[in-house]
C-alpha angles and dihedrals in degrees: 000000000000121000119243115216135175112217121196123191129178138169144090114347118241134178112266094013095126091049092052094049097045090047088061089052090051092052089061096042096248118171114216111223096174136001136185130176134179135172117209118181091340092310118121125217115186128177126186131182107201143176116214138170108265093237090058099047100085092045090050092050092050092048093049093046091051094047092044090055090053091050095043091244130145114229132187135178128210123185113228117214124222091251092051090049091051089049090052091049090049092049091060088074095056123112115272127212139184120218114191121196115202127185146127085261132001120220135192087255091058091051092044094051094046095045090049090057090049091053094044090058096052100260130127125217108237102174140006124201135176112228098179124084127281095277119116112279088218098054108102121214130164089234103031125108124215121184134175122181122205122197113206136177139191140082106305114220092218125350092196092053092046091049090051091050091051091049093051092046092048090053092047095049096036093236133112123248121190120194121192141155116253109247142151089260096061094082093026102066112139107181136044116196119192138194107225113212113073089353107066094011132040100247147006118289092210090054091054091049088050090056089055090049093047095242099101099129094051094047095045091053092053092044094052092047091051093047089054089053095246096120125041107254099235092053092047091048093052091049093051096045091050089059090059093062113137097020107143116248089230090061090050093057092046086071093068112110094007098098109072124229119254115263111279096013097120092044092051096046095044091049092048089052091050089052093050099251122151117231134203140184113215104180141171085206128081133300096223090066096036093053090051088055089047091058093042097049103025097245114180102211132027127185121169141127125293114236103223113231122190123180091348096308138092107265096206089228129115109219103164133061109287117237099230130156096284091047091051090054092048092048090050090054090049093051092047091052092048091050090044094234135131120252085239086070092056128097115199122192127192146135109212141068091255088061094059096088093057092040088053097054097041120095086238119024115188126194103209117200084330140169115272095255090054095046090051094048104039121085092239136020131199115184110149107045135054128266092267088070088072088076089072090059091062091047100260112147125203091243090054090060093040091053092047092049092047091050091048092052092048091052091048093050091047091051092049091049 
């Protein structure tokens, strides 16, 4: 029977090193059962689980020791018993999860707290990868992104309990922690659907209109109550719109372009477009503002409420179907059917109680800078970074985008030349 051996090599990284080492394995007819390699700060760590004919093992070890000495590498060999090999094979069928830590900076304390939760719930960390750019993870900036992704496996004692622990820890440490099962859909999302007010833009359009109409306090009170889920959305919407009665249409359109986008919105949307994603705004706000965003950002679908204008003034009446939570979910289903995609391939992003139905049916529902009830209910919550950080949750790394942008610029320059 063949021998099973775990080989571990570490030391300074060099071009062609993997080719040299695996060529030695090939010379002695080794079969690679598992392999993992990482380079951290120009230091290589390489692990190989191999099967090899017994007569070749000693010769392989001698050859690797000799070559490792030449390359200034450390090498070790560990025999793997039949029972350990069977355990490893069995473990390949365990559940796999991805835990993403997001923050302006990531400290050892953040990693320690998160990894402790993973261990407490019966999982083992298999791999750790940095998705953010090559800036220091410990350098804090009000606009910087830091992201570390942990891959874990095992039989979780309680996913709901683990998610709750991550949420509490994220709040305590003022970072974001996303927890998701590894699946084929994670890197195969096809549609992002956004709420508009306080999600894509920094504020509520109806609140700004209320300031113009001199009824800001009344409208804000109703808005906040609805966002907390205390008032049914349709009723709250009718109440707020009625307070806008008599506002001149000219004033309404003066609002366009005055409410800034949320941090990272343009970066997220432009990257999604480059990657071929469809995008949608499903808003309980107004179409006049949503369509302006559609033109500005290149959004594919827009559904919102019509602000009724009569004789050049806001009528205060609601004459079309209100886009509430249930309507958002139905519209999301319609778009998915039209695009011929599964709801598992949909990412929905929102901040209020009326977003929960669409967050609930999407493959990934994200509460973005949301009210407490929404953070606690949604599958994922991002509260401390901008919208562009959502790219990490679908597996996009900073260097992926940098490489794509560099290639695009090179092609453009070549074409112009």
